[in-house]
Short mmCIF file of C-alpha atoms and ligand atoms in Angstrom, two decimals:
data_model
loop_
_atom_site.label_atom_id
_atom_site.label_comp_id
_atom_site.label_asym_id
_atom_site.label_seq_id
_atom_site.Cartn_x
_atom_site.Cartn_y
_atom_site.Cartn_z
CA MET T 199 111.37 122.56 162.75
CA LEU T 200 109.96 123.49 165.97
CA LEU T 201 109.04 127.27 166.79
CA TYR T 202 107.27 128.96 169.39
CA ASN T 203 104.34 130.85 167.79
CA SER T 204 103.86 133.82 170.37
CA TYR T 205 100.04 134.25 168.35
CA SER T 206 99.16 130.52 169.52
CA ALA T 207 101.54 130.57 172.49
CA ARG T 208 102.97 127.35 171.90
CA LYS T 209 105.60 125.93 170.18
CA GLU T 210 104.50 124.25 166.66
CA GLU T 211 106.08 122.51 163.72
CA PHE T 212 106.93 124.76 161.07
CA VAL T 213 107.71 122.73 157.69
CA ILE T 214 110.25 123.96 155.94
CA PRO T 215 109.03 124.54 152.42
CA THR T 216 110.77 122.70 149.49
CA ASP T 217 108.84 124.18 146.31
CA ARG T 218 108.99 127.86 147.22
CA PRO T 219 110.65 130.07 149.60
CA VAL T 220 110.55 130.99 153.45
CA THR T 221 109.83 134.31 153.92
CA VAL T 222 110.74 135.96 156.47
CA TYR T 223 110.10 139.46 157.83
CA VAL T 224 111.68 141.32 160.64
CA CYS T 225 110.72 144.89 161.69
CA GLY T 226 113.67 146.86 161.58
CA VAL T 227 115.07 150.16 163.56
CA THR T 228 114.17 153.52 163.62
CA PRO T 229 117.07 155.39 162.08
CA TYR T 230 117.63 157.85 165.04
CA ASP T 231 120.37 156.86 167.58
CA THR T 232 123.26 154.13 167.74
CA THR T 233 122.39 150.15 167.44
CA HIS T 234 122.62 149.03 171.04
CA MET T 235 122.77 145.51 172.41
CA GLY T 236 119.01 144.62 172.25
CA HIS T 237 119.03 145.39 168.73
CA ALA T 238 121.90 143.22 167.74
CA ARG T 239 120.78 140.21 169.97
CA THR T 240 117.43 140.80 168.21
CA TYR T 241 118.78 140.96 164.88
CA LEU T 242 121.14 138.01 165.45
CA VAL T 243 118.64 135.59 166.70
CA PHE T 244 116.92 136.25 162.99
CA ASP T 245 120.42 136.18 161.11
CA VAL T 246 120.69 132.50 162.93
CA LEU T 247 117.38 131.34 162.13
CA ILE T 248 117.82 132.33 158.22
CA ARG T 249 121.22 130.80 158.01
CA TYR T 250 120.29 127.88 159.78
CA LEU T 251 117.01 127.43 157.33
CA ARG T 252 119.47 127.38 154.20
CA TRP T 253 121.81 125.21 155.79
CA LYS T 254 119.10 123.00 156.13
CA GLY T 255 118.22 123.74 152.00
CA ALA T 256 115.86 126.29 152.04
CA GLU T 257 115.83 129.31 149.83
CA VAL T 258 114.86 132.20 151.90
CA ILE T 259 114.01 135.87 151.06
CA TYR T 260 114.34 138.28 153.94
CA CYS T 261 112.86 141.35 154.36
CA GLN T 262 114.03 144.06 156.99
CA ASN T 263 112.95 147.33 156.98
CA VAL T 264 114.11 150.91 158.27
CA THR T 265 111.22 152.89 160.11
CA ASP T 266 112.34 156.53 158.80
CA ILE T 267 108.86 157.85 159.62
CA ASP T 268 108.35 157.66 163.02
CA ASP T 269 107.86 160.70 165.94
CA PRO T 270 111.47 159.89 167.76
CA LEU T 271 113.14 160.33 164.31
CA PHE T 272 111.40 163.63 163.95
CA GLU T 273 111.60 164.77 167.64
CA ARG T 274 115.53 164.13 167.73
CA ALA T 275 116.05 165.85 164.01
CA LYS T 276 114.03 168.83 165.31
CA ARG T 277 115.76 168.81 168.54
CA ASP T 278 119.03 168.85 166.41
CA GLY T 279 118.43 171.04 163.88
CA VAL T 280 118.89 168.44 161.53
CA ASP T 281 117.30 167.36 158.35
CA TRP T 282 115.18 164.16 159.16
CA ARG T 283 116.35 162.58 155.91
CA LYS T 284 119.88 163.26 156.81
CA LEU T 285 119.68 161.80 160.18
CA ALA T 286 118.11 158.62 159.35
CA GLU T 287 120.44 158.06 156.19
CA LEU T 288 123.56 158.53 158.79
CA HIS T 289 121.91 156.29 161.38
CA THR T 290 120.81 153.72 158.70
CA ALA T 291 124.53 153.33 157.36
CA GLN T 292 126.16 153.37 161.25
CA PHE T 293 123.50 150.45 161.86
CA LEU T 294 124.50 148.60 158.46
CA ASP T 295 128.13 149.02 159.39
CA ASP T 296 127.16 147.59 162.88
CA THR T 297 125.18 144.80 161.89
CA MET T 298 128.43 144.12 159.08
CA ALA T 299 130.85 144.07 161.60
CA MET T 300 128.84 141.47 163.63
CA ASN T 301 128.48 139.14 160.89
CA MET T 302 124.91 139.23 160.11
CA LEU T 303 123.26 138.60 156.06
CA ARG T 304 122.30 141.58 154.60
CA PRO T 305 118.44 141.17 154.17
CA THR T 306 117.41 140.68 150.66
CA TYR T 307 114.57 143.36 150.60
CA TYR T 308 115.47 146.99 152.86
CA PRO T 309 113.16 149.15 152.37
CA LYS T 310 112.56 152.44 153.79
CA ALA T 311 108.99 153.57 155.00
CA SER T 312 109.40 156.81 153.46
CA HIS T 313 109.49 155.35 150.11
CA GLU T 314 106.84 153.23 150.38
CA ILE T 315 103.74 155.84 151.05
CA PRO T 316 101.32 154.39 147.73
CA SER T 317 101.36 151.05 149.10
CA MET T 318 99.96 152.31 152.74
CA ILE T 319 97.43 154.53 151.19
CA GLU T 320 96.24 151.69 148.97
CA ILE T 321 95.72 149.62 151.92
CA ILE T 322 94.30 152.46 154.18
CA GLU T 323 91.63 153.00 151.12
CA HIS T 324 90.72 149.26 151.28
CA LEU T 325 90.33 149.57 155.34
CA VAL T 326 87.97 152.84 155.02
CA ALA T 327 85.86 151.46 151.89
CA GLU T 328 85.30 148.07 154.03
CA GLY T 329 84.43 149.85 157.12
CA TYR T 330 87.17 149.02 159.21
CA ALA T 331 88.34 152.76 159.27
CA TYR T 332 87.27 155.84 159.94
CA VAL T 333 88.17 159.33 158.00
CA ARG T 334 87.86 162.48 160.68
CA GLU T 335 89.24 166.01 159.51
CA GLY T 336 91.76 164.87 157.94
CA ASN T 337 93.14 161.67 160.13
CA VAL T 338 92.16 158.04 159.43
CA TYR T 339 91.90 156.01 162.50
CA TYR T 340 91.48 152.35 162.34
CA SER T 341 88.48 150.43 164.41
CA ILE T 342 89.30 147.96 166.82
CA ASP T 343 85.38 147.13 167.06
CA ARG T 344 85.83 145.89 163.43
CA ALA T 345 89.03 143.87 164.27
CA GLU T 346 88.46 140.10 164.94
CA ALA T 347 90.21 139.04 168.11
CA PHE T 348 92.16 142.31 168.37
CA GLY T 349 95.21 142.03 170.35
CA GLN T 350 94.78 138.47 171.00
CA MET T 351 98.67 137.47 170.59
CA ALA T 352 99.35 139.90 173.46
CA GLN T 353 96.50 137.77 175.65
CA MET T 354 95.24 140.97 178.01
CA ASN T 355 92.04 142.14 178.74
CA TYR T 356 90.95 145.42 177.40
CA GLU T 357 92.68 147.78 180.49
CA GLN T 358 95.68 145.79 179.99
CA LEU T 359 96.00 146.33 176.00
CA LEU T 360 94.83 149.78 176.90
CA GLU T 361 97.91 150.58 179.50
CA THR T 362 100.21 148.95 177.00
CA ALA T 363 99.43 151.20 174.02
CA ASN T 364 99.52 154.22 175.93
CA GLU T 365 102.98 153.26 177.13
CA ARG T 366 104.14 152.78 173.81
CA GLY T 367 102.91 156.01 172.04
CA ASN T 368 98.91 155.53 171.99
CA ASN T 369 96.88 158.96 172.33
CA PRO T 370 93.88 157.86 174.18
CA ASN T 371 92.49 161.40 174.37
CA ASP T 372 92.87 161.91 171.08
CA PRO T 373 88.80 163.74 170.42
CA PHE T 374 88.45 162.36 167.43
CA LYS T 375 88.34 158.70 168.00
CA GLU T 376 85.26 156.18 168.66
CA ASP T 377 87.64 154.60 170.87
CA PRO T 378 90.88 155.31 172.58
CA LEU T 379 92.31 151.92 171.50
CA ASP T 380 91.24 152.99 167.91
CA PHE T 381 94.68 153.49 166.21
CA VAL T 382 95.85 155.76 163.53
CA LEU T 383 96.58 154.53 160.14
CA TRP T 384 96.70 158.26 158.26
CA GLN T 385 97.46 161.64 160.59
CA ARG T 386 97.56 165.36 159.57
CA SER T 387 100.94 166.24 159.91
CA LYS T 388 102.20 168.58 162.78
CA ASN T 389 103.97 172.28 162.38
CA ASP T 390 107.38 171.67 160.37
CA GLU T 391 106.99 167.94 160.03
CA PRO T 392 107.32 166.13 156.84
CA ILE T 393 104.24 165.39 154.50
CA TRP T 394 103.03 163.12 151.90
CA GLU T 395 99.85 163.74 149.75
CA SER T 396 96.63 161.46 150.13
CA PRO T 397 93.10 161.13 149.34
CA TRP T 398 92.66 162.59 152.85
CA GLY T 399 94.82 165.14 152.87
CA PRO T 400 98.00 166.17 153.40
CA GLY T 401 100.04 164.16 156.60
CA ARG T 402 102.01 161.03 157.06
CA PRO T 403 101.10 157.10 157.82
CA GLY T 404 100.82 155.19 161.11
CA TRP T 405 103.81 153.52 162.23
CA HIS T 406 102.13 150.15 161.83
CA ILE T 407 100.67 150.55 158.42
CA GLU T 408 104.11 151.11 157.22
CA CYS T 409 105.10 147.13 158.09
CA SER T 410 102.04 145.43 156.89
CA ALA T 411 102.38 147.57 153.59
CA MET T 412 106.25 146.68 153.09
CA ALA T 413 105.79 143.08 154.19
CA THR T 414 103.15 142.56 151.75
CA ARG T 415 104.59 144.25 149.04
CA TYR T 416 107.84 142.77 149.54
CA LEU T 417 106.76 139.00 150.61
CA GLY T 418 103.01 138.47 149.37
CA GLU T 419 99.98 138.33 151.21
CA GLN T 420 101.15 135.70 153.89
CA ILE T 421 104.27 135.51 155.14
CA ASP T 422 106.15 132.97 156.95
CA ILE T 423 107.75 133.98 159.95
CA HIS T 424 107.28 137.53 161.71
CA GLY T 425 109.55 138.91 163.85
CA GLY T 426 110.80 141.48 166.42
CA GLY T 427 111.45 142.10 169.72
CA ARG T 428 108.89 141.21 172.09
CA ASP T 429 107.28 144.67 173.27
CA LEU T 430 106.47 145.17 169.55
CA ILE T 431 103.75 142.21 169.97
CA PHE T 432 101.46 144.99 171.61
CA PRO T 433 100.27 146.96 169.59
CA HIS T 434 102.65 146.94 166.81
CA HIS T 435 102.23 143.56 165.60
CA SER T 436 98.45 143.17 166.59
CA CYS T 437 97.52 146.26 164.41
CA GLU T 438 99.53 144.87 161.77
CA ILE T 439 97.38 141.47 162.26
CA ALA T 440 94.17 143.30 162.03
CA GLN T 441 95.31 145.45 159.18
CA SER T 442 96.60 143.40 157.00
CA GLU T 443 94.31 140.34 157.31
CA PRO T 444 91.49 142.21 156.30
CA TYR T 445 93.04 143.88 153.37
CA THR T 446 94.16 140.58 151.82
CA GLY T 447 91.07 138.52 152.55
CA LYS T 448 94.18 136.10 154.02
CA GLN T 449 94.71 134.11 157.65
CA PRO T 450 96.85 134.19 158.75
CA PHE T 451 98.77 137.23 157.91
CA ALA T 452 102.38 135.16 159.33
CA ARG T 453 102.42 131.62 160.11
CA ILE T 454 104.39 132.11 163.22
CA TRP T 455 104.96 135.20 165.81
CA MET T 456 108.55 134.91 166.71
CA HIS T 457 109.88 137.32 169.49
CA THR T 458 112.88 138.15 171.22
CA GLY T 459 113.23 138.63 175.03
CA LEU T 460 114.56 141.83 176.26
CA VAL T 461 118.40 142.95 177.27
CA TRP T 462 118.84 144.53 180.54
CA LEU T 463 121.95 146.89 182.07
CA GLY T 464 121.88 145.68 185.79
CA GLU T 465 117.98 145.87 186.96
CA ALA T 466 117.05 147.75 183.98
CA LYS T 467 115.65 147.30 180.83
CA MET T 468 118.08 148.54 177.79
CA SER T 469 116.44 151.52 176.97
CA LYS T 470 117.14 154.88 175.00
CA SER T 471 115.01 156.42 177.64
CA LEU T 472 116.79 155.35 180.78
CA GLY T 473 120.31 155.85 178.70
CA ASN T 474 121.69 152.79 180.01
CA LEU T 475 122.64 151.56 176.45
CA VAL T 476 125.69 149.45 175.74
CA PHE T 477 126.06 150.10 172.22
CA VAL T 478 127.32 147.70 169.36
CA ARG T 479 130.60 149.69 167.98
CA ASP T 480 131.92 150.20 171.60
CA ALA T 481 131.93 146.36 172.74
CA LEU T 482 133.66 145.68 169.16
CA MET T 483 136.60 147.96 170.12
CA GLN T 484 136.97 145.40 172.81
CA TYR T 485 135.71 141.83 171.70
CA ASP T 486 135.81 140.06 168.97
CA PRO T 487 132.50 140.03 166.79
CA ASN T 488 132.82 136.21 167.43
CA VAL T 489 132.68 136.41 170.82
CA LEU T 490 129.82 138.83 170.98
CA ARG T 491 127.80 136.24 168.89
CA TRP T 492 128.71 133.62 170.95
CA TYR T 493 127.58 135.75 174.10
CA LEU T 494 124.38 136.84 172.74
CA LEU T 495 123.45 133.11 171.21
CA ASN T 496 124.22 131.95 174.86
CA PHE T 497 120.83 132.63 176.10
CA SER T 498 117.18 131.23 175.14
CA TYR T 499 116.27 133.81 172.44
CA ARG T 500 112.52 134.13 174.45
CA LYS T 501 114.25 134.93 177.53
CA ASP T 502 115.50 138.51 179.06
CA PHE T 503 119.35 138.77 180.19
CA SER T 504 121.00 141.25 181.64
CA TYR T 505 124.10 142.11 180.17
CA GLU T 506 127.23 141.59 181.46
CA GLU T 507 131.16 142.25 180.62
CA LYS T 508 132.69 140.10 182.68
CA GLY T 509 130.17 137.09 180.97
CA VAL T 510 131.33 138.12 177.29
CA ALA T 511 134.77 138.14 178.68
CA TYR T 512 134.18 134.25 179.96
CA THR T 513 132.74 133.54 176.18
CA GLN T 514 136.24 134.43 174.90
CA VAL T 515 137.74 131.18 175.81
CA ARG T 516 135.04 128.79 174.32
CA VAL T 517 135.96 130.72 170.99
CA GLU T 518 139.22 130.40 171.29
CA ARG T 519 139.00 126.71 171.76
CA VAL T 520 136.65 126.44 168.63
CA ARG T 521 139.53 128.78 167.04
CA GLN T 522 142.25 126.39 167.74
CA ALA T 523 140.51 123.33 166.91
CA LEU T 524 139.80 124.57 163.50
CA HIS T 525 143.30 125.41 163.22
CA VAL T 526 144.95 122.43 164.99
CA SER T 527 147.45 120.06 162.90
CA GLY T 528 146.93 116.32 163.40
CA GLY T 529 148.49 113.46 162.83
CA SER T 530 148.17 110.59 160.34
CA GLY T 531 146.86 107.96 162.74
CA GLU T 532 143.15 106.64 163.06
CA GLU T 533 140.47 109.12 161.34
CA LEU T 534 138.25 110.91 164.07
CA GLU T 535 134.39 110.69 163.35
CA ILE T 536 132.14 113.10 164.92
CA GLU T 537 129.10 112.94 163.28
CA GLN T 538 127.11 113.05 165.87
CA VAL T 539 128.15 116.41 166.76
CA ARG T 540 126.28 117.94 163.06
CA THR T 541 123.07 115.52 164.76
CA GLU T 542 123.14 117.50 168.05
CA PHE T 543 123.66 120.34 166.20
CA ASP T 544 120.89 119.89 164.17
CA MET T 545 118.62 118.31 167.11
CA HIS T 546 119.35 121.66 169.24
CA MET T 547 118.77 124.31 166.63
CA SER T 548 115.54 122.59 165.06
CA ASN T 549 114.09 122.55 168.39
CA ASN T 550 113.42 126.27 168.65
CA LEU T 551 116.91 127.46 167.66
CA ARG T 552 118.19 126.33 170.96
CA THR T 553 121.52 128.41 170.46
CA PRO T 554 122.52 127.71 173.41
CA TYR T 555 122.62 124.37 173.16
CA ALA T 556 123.54 124.13 169.61
CA LEU T 557 127.10 125.49 171.04
CA ASN T 558 127.62 123.69 173.49
CA ALA T 559 127.74 120.55 170.88
CA LEU T 560 130.13 122.84 168.90
CA LEU T 561 132.59 123.48 171.82
CA ALA T 562 132.16 119.56 172.45
CA GLY T 563 132.97 118.90 168.80
CA ALA T 564 136.03 121.03 169.00
CA GLU T 565 137.25 119.29 172.23
CA LEU T 566 137.47 116.03 170.75
CA VAL T 567 138.97 117.44 167.40
CA LEU T 568 142.09 119.20 170.23
CA ALA T 569 142.21 115.40 172.03
CA ALA T 570 142.58 113.66 168.94
CA ALA T 571 144.89 115.53 167.42
CA ALA T 572 147.03 115.74 170.54
CA GLU T 573 147.18 111.70 170.12
CA GLY T 574 148.15 112.28 166.46
CA ARG T 575 144.96 111.30 164.51
CA THR T 576 143.89 112.58 161.54
CA VAL T 577 141.42 115.16 162.10
CA THR T 578 140.69 116.93 158.77
CA ALA T 579 137.06 115.24 158.32
CA ALA T 580 136.28 116.58 161.82
CA GLN T 581 137.43 120.13 160.94
CA SER T 582 135.57 120.88 157.62
CA LEU T 583 132.25 119.34 160.09
CA LEU T 584 133.18 122.09 162.46
CA VAL T 585 133.62 124.74 160.22
CA ASP T 586 130.32 123.83 157.95
CA ILE T 587 128.62 124.38 162.15
CA THR T 588 130.46 127.70 162.78
CA GLU T 589 129.06 128.87 159.65
CA ALA T 590 125.61 127.67 160.17
CA ILE T 591 125.60 129.93 163.01
CA GLY T 592 127.74 132.76 161.71
CA LEU T 593 131.12 132.55 163.19
CA ARG T 594 134.63 133.37 161.46
CA LEU T 595 136.71 131.06 163.02
CA SER T 596 138.46 129.21 160.26
ZN1 ZN P 263 106.97 146.69 161.98
#
């Protein structure tokens, strides 16, 4: 199949392996708040990718992590006067409830960063020993001078990289850093932050090393598809490459880097800082999960889009047509044959997951079934074909 690789900035042929499982790693949430549409869209795209790979006969091993060591989680716990572990557990459980309500597949592995410290320390020790990282006063930094083409995937110059990193949590004024873009592998914990022991003293890991450690531990030194929202390309995924490749000695760390576009509300990106979030559980009080799934998949996964209630409402009609087609009783006349619907669905999905077109093919198939049933034709085989497609895209309509 063809998949757009953010690393090479073009569509590439991804040959689905038949002699081994496909490995997929998707960066998970920081569990301190409720699941919003931006999250739902990202995890839904990977849910559909995995369903499609399985539909094509592949075995898929899917790892999604929980980022339960992260500044926003600790800050929220402090603000609310609650234990960070309890807060993380609560929101992880809620996230899983929301994704289950949306009929998303459970990952094969679902590791929590806080349980994976030894593998992070092992990678950091290796990077220090090989001169990729340096230790200052209990902190360990990655030296971007040593990285091969650091930030290449972001396609930005140094100034743009630095500006972007600063917007996303980098501290360029850290006096211990040799370069303002060097990033933290291990840091001394601030007062009343959680602490783990390490060879460099008590502290906690940086965010990027968490994913390098979990991805290599659960999926191996090289993974097939690594995904996340587009805002993770830099610095998060670029830092993962810089850490993982010298550690394993293997390139590339991920064969395909796959990124989803962002969800907006009106004129602004949906974000916690702006407070303009639409939560999945609120939307599900109003709409059938199949409707929400169809609506979110009706945009090309790499594109940004603005969430609109009227769009969701409009989608209801389409979902209802497919549901009717699956339940309609035909007659005993000439059998309807719609094999071309399966071919068309497959063609669009294998072309970089063109879900809007794949859904149109499904809808067209449903219309054929409804028309044929009205003429008294036999539609049972066509209905089974439609069921097979709805399952491949995660709709539960039969
Ligand atoms: Zn990650």
